[in-house]
XYZ file of N, CA and C in Angstrom:
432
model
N -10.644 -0.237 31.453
C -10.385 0.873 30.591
C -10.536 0.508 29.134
N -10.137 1.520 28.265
C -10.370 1.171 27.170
C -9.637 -0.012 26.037
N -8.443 -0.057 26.823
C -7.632 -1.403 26.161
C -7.943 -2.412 26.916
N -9.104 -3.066 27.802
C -9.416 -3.866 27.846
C -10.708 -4.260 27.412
N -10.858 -3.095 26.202
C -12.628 -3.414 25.663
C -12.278 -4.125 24.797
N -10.708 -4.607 23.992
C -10.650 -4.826 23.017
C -10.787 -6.219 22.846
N -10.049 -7.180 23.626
C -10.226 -8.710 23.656
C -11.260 -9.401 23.730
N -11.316 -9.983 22.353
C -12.705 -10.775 21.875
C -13.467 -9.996 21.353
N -12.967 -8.297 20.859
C -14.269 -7.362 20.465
C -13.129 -6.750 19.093
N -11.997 -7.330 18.643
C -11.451 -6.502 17.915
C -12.151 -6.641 16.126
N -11.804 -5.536 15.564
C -12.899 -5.659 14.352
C -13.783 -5.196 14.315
N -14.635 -5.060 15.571
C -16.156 -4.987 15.971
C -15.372 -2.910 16.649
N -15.034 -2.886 17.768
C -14.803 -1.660 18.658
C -14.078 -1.176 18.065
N -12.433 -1.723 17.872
C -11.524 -0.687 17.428
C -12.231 -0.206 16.120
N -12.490 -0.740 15.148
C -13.493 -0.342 13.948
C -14.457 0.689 13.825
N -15.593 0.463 14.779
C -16.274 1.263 15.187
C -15.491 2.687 15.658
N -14.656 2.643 16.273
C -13.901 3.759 16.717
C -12.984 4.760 15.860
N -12.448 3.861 14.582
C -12.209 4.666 13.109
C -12.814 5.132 12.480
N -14.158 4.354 12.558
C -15.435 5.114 12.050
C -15.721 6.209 12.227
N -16.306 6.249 13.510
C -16.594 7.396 14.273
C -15.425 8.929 13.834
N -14.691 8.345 13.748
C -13.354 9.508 14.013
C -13.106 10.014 12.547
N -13.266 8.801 11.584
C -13.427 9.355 9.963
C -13.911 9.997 10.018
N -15.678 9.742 10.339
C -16.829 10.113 9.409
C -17.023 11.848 10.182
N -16.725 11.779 11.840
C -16.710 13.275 12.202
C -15.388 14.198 11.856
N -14.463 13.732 11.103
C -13.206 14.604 10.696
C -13.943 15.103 8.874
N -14.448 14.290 8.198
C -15.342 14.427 7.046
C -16.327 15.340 7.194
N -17.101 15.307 8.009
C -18.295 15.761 8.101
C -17.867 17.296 8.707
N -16.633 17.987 9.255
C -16.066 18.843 9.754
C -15.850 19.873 8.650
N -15.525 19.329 7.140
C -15.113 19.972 6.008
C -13.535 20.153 6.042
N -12.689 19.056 7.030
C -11.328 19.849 7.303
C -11.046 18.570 5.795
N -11.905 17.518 5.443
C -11.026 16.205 4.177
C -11.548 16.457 3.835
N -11.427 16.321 2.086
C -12.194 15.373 1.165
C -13.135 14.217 1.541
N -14.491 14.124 1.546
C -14.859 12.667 1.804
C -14.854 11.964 0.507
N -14.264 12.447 -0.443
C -14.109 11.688 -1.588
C -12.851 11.199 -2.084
N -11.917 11.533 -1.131
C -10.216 11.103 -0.726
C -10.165 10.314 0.574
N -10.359 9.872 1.128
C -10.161 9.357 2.532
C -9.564 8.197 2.296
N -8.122 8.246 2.871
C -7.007 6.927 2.679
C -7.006 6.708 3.996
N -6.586 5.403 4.169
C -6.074 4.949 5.482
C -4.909 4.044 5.445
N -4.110 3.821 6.605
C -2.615 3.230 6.470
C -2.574 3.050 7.749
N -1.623 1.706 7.898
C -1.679 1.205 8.669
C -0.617 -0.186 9.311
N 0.542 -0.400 10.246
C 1.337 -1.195 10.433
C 1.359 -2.328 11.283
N 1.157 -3.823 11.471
C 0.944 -4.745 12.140
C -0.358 -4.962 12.657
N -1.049 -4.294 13.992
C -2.434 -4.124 14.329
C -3.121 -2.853 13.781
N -2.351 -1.985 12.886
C -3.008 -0.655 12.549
C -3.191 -1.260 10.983
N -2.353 -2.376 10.229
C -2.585 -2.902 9.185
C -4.296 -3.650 9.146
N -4.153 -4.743 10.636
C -5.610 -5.101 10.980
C -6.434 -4.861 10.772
N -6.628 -3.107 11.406
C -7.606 -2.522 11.445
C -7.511 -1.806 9.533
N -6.522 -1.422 9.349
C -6.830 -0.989 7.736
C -7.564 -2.214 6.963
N -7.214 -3.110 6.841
C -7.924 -4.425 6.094
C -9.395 -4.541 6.238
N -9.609 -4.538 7.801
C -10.907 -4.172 8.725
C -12.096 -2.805 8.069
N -11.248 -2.136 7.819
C -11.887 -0.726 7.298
C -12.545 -0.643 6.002
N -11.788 -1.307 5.487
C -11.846 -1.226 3.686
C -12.830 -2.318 3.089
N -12.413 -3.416 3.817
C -13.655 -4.326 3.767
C -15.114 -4.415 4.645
N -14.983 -3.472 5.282
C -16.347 -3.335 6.399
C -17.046 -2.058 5.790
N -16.035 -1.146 5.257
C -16.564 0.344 4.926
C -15.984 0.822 3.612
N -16.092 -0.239 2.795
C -15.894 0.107 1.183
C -16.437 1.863 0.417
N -17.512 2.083 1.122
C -17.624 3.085 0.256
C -16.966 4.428 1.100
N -16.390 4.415 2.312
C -15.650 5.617 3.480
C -14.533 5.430 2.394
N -13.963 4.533 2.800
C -12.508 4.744 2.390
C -11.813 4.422 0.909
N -11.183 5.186 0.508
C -11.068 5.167 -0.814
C -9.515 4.171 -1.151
N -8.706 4.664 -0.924
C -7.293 3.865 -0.896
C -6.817 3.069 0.425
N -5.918 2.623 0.344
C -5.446 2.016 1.552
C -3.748 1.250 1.302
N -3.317 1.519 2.299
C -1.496 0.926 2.498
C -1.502 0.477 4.205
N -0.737 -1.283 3.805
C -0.757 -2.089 5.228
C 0.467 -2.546 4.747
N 1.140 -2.598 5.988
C 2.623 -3.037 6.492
C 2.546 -4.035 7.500
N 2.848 -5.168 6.861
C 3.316 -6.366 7.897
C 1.312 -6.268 8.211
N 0.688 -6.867 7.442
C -0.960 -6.451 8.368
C -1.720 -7.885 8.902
N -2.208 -8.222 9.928
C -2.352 -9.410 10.920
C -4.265 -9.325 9.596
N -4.430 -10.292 8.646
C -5.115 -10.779 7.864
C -5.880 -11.601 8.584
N -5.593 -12.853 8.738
C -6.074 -13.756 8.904
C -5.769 -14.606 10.355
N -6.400 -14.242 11.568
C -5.506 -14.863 13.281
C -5.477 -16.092 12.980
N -6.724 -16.794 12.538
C -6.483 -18.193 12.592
C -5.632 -18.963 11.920
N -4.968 -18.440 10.651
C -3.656 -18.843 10.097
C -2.654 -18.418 11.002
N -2.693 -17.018 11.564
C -1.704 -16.962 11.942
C -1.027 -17.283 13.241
N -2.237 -18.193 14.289
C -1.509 -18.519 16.097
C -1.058 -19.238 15.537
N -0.801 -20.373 14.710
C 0.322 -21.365 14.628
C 1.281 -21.126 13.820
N 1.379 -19.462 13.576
C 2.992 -19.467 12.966
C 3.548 -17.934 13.165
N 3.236 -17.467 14.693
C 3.955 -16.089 15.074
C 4.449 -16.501 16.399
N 5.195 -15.958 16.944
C 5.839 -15.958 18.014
C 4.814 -15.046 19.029
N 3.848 -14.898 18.798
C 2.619 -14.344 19.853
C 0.975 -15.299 19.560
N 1.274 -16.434 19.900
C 0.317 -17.176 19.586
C -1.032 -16.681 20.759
N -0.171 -16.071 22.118
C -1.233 -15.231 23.031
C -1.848 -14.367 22.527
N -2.000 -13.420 21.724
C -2.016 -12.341 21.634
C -3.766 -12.952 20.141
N -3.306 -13.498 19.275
C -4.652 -14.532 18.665
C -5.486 -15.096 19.592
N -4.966 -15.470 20.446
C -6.459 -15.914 21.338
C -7.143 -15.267 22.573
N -6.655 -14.231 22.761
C -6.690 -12.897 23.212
C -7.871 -12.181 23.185
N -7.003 -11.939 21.978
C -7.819 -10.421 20.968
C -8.389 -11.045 19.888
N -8.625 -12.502 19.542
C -9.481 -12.820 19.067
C -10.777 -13.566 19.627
N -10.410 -14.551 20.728
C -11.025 -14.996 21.797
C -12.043 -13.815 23.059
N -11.180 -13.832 23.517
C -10.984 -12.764 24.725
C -10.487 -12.935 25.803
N -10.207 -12.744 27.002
C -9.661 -12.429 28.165
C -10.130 -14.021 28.775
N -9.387 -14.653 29.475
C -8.884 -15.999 30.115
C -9.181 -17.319 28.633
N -8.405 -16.990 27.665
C -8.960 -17.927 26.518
C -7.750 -18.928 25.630
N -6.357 -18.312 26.751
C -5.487 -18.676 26.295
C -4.574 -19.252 27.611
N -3.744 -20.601 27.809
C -3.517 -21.405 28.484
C -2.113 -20.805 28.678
N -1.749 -19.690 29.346
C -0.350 -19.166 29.493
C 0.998 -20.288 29.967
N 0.673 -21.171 30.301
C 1.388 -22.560 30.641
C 1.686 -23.193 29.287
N 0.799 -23.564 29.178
C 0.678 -24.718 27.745
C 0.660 -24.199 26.994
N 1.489 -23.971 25.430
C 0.405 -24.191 23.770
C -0.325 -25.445 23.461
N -1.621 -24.839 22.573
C -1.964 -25.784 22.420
C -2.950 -25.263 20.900
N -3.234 -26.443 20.175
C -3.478 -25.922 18.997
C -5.079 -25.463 19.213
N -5.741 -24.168 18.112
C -6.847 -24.075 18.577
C -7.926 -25.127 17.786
N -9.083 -24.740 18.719
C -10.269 -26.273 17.999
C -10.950 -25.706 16.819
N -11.836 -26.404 16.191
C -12.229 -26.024 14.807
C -13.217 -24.647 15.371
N -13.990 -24.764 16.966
C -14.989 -23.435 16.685
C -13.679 -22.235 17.018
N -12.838 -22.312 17.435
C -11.801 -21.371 18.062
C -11.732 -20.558 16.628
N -10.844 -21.690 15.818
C -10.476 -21.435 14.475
C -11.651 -20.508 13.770
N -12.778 -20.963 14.113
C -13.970 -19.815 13.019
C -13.796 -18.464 13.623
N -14.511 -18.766 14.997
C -14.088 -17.551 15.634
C -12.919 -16.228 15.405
N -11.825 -16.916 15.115
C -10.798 -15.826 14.874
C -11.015 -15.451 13.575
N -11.546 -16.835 12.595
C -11.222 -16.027 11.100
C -12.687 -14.907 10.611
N -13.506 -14.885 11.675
C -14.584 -14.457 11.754
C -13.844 -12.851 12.267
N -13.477 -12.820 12.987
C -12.951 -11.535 13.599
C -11.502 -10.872 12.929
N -11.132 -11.313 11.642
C -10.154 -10.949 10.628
C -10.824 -10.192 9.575
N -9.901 -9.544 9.084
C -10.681 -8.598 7.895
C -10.582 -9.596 6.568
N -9.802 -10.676 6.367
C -10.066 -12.043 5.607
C -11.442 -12.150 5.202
N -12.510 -12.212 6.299
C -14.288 -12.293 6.406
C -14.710 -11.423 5.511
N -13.933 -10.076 4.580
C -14.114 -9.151 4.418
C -14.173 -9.122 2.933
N -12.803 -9.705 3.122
C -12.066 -9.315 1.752
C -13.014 -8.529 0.513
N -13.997 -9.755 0.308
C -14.456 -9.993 -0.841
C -15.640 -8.130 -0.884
N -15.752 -7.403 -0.065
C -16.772 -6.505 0.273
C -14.992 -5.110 -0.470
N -14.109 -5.004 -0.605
C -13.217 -4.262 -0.615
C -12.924 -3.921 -1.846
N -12.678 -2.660 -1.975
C -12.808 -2.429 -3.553
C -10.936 -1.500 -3.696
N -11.198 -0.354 -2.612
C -9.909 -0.011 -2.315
C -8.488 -0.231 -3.101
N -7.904 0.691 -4.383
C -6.633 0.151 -4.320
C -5.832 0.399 -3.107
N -4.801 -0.886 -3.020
C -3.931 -0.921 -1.473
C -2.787 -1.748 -1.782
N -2.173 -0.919 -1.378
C -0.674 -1.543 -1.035
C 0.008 -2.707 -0.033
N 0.229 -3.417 -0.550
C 0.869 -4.304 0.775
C 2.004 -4.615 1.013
N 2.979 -3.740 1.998
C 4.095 -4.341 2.564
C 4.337 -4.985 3.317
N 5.419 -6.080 3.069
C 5.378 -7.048 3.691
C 6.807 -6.738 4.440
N 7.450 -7.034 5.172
C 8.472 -7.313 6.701
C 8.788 -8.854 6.242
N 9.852 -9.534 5.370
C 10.115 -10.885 5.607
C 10.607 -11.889 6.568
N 11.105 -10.958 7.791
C 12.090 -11.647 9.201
C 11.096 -10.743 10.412
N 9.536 -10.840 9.779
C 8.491 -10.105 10.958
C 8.451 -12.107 11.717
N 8.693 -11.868 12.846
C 8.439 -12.534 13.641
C 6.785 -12.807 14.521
N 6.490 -11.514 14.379
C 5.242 -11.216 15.472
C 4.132 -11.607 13.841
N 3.554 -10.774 13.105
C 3.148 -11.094 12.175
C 3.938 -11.409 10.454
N 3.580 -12.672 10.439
C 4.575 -13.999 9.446
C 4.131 -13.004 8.125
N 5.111 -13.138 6.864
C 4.517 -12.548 5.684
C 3.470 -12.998 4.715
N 3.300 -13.862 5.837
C 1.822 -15.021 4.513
C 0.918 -14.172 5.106
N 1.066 -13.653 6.619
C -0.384 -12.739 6.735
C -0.736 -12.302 5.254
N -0.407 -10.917 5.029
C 0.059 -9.831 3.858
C -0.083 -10.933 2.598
N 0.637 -12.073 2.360
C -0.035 -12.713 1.280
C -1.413 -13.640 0.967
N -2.456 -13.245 2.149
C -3.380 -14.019 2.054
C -4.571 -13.128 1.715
């Protein structure tokens, strides 16, 4: 189904799928396409970071709460180190027995599939709230 298109494809599908859903709510006449904000909390932060730096000229503003930046900083310091090699990896990529730290191509891989890869393409003013006792995503996400 469709939540299993996502592992190892996030960035790439869920993205594509905001797209899609912007650009035909725009193209409807019900927005502004010259207002289009997006917002977004933990994996909806993801995908906002994702948006703004992939599709600088769609989206105009942007606000992320607690937002998962960077995976490869972050499997070695959330309490869902599964969930980074997952949905950044994909499906059998993570050793449910063992932790174990990831290897240098692991490491590209994820920071490749972060909106981090992005940054520099983002023009967007945006807000960033941060969660300081977020367990799942750490607040250095949000400060990186």
């Amino acid at each position: 189904g469709p939540l299993n298109s996502l592992p190892g494809k996030i960035g790439v599908v869920d993205v594509k799928d905001m797209v899609e859903a912007t650009e035909f709510v725009c193209k409807s006449g019900k927005v502004d396409p010259a207002r289009v904000g997006i917002c977004g909390g933990s994996h909806g932060g993801f995908l906002t970071g994702h948006l703004i730096g992939q599709y600088p000229d769609l989206f105009k503003v942007a606000a992320m709460r607690n937002p998962v930046t960077n995976i490869a900083s972050m499997v070695t310091s959330t309490d869902i180190p599964d969930w980074c090699y997952v949905e950044g990896l994909g499906n059998g990529k993570y050793n449910w027995k063992e932790f174990k730290g990831p290897t240098n191509q692991e490491m590209d891989t994820m920071w490749k599939a972060s909106p981090i890869a992005h940054v520099k393409n983002a023009v967007a003013p945006t807000l960033v709230a941060l969660g300081m006792s977020d367990q799942r995503v750490p607040p250095s996400q949000g400060l990186e």
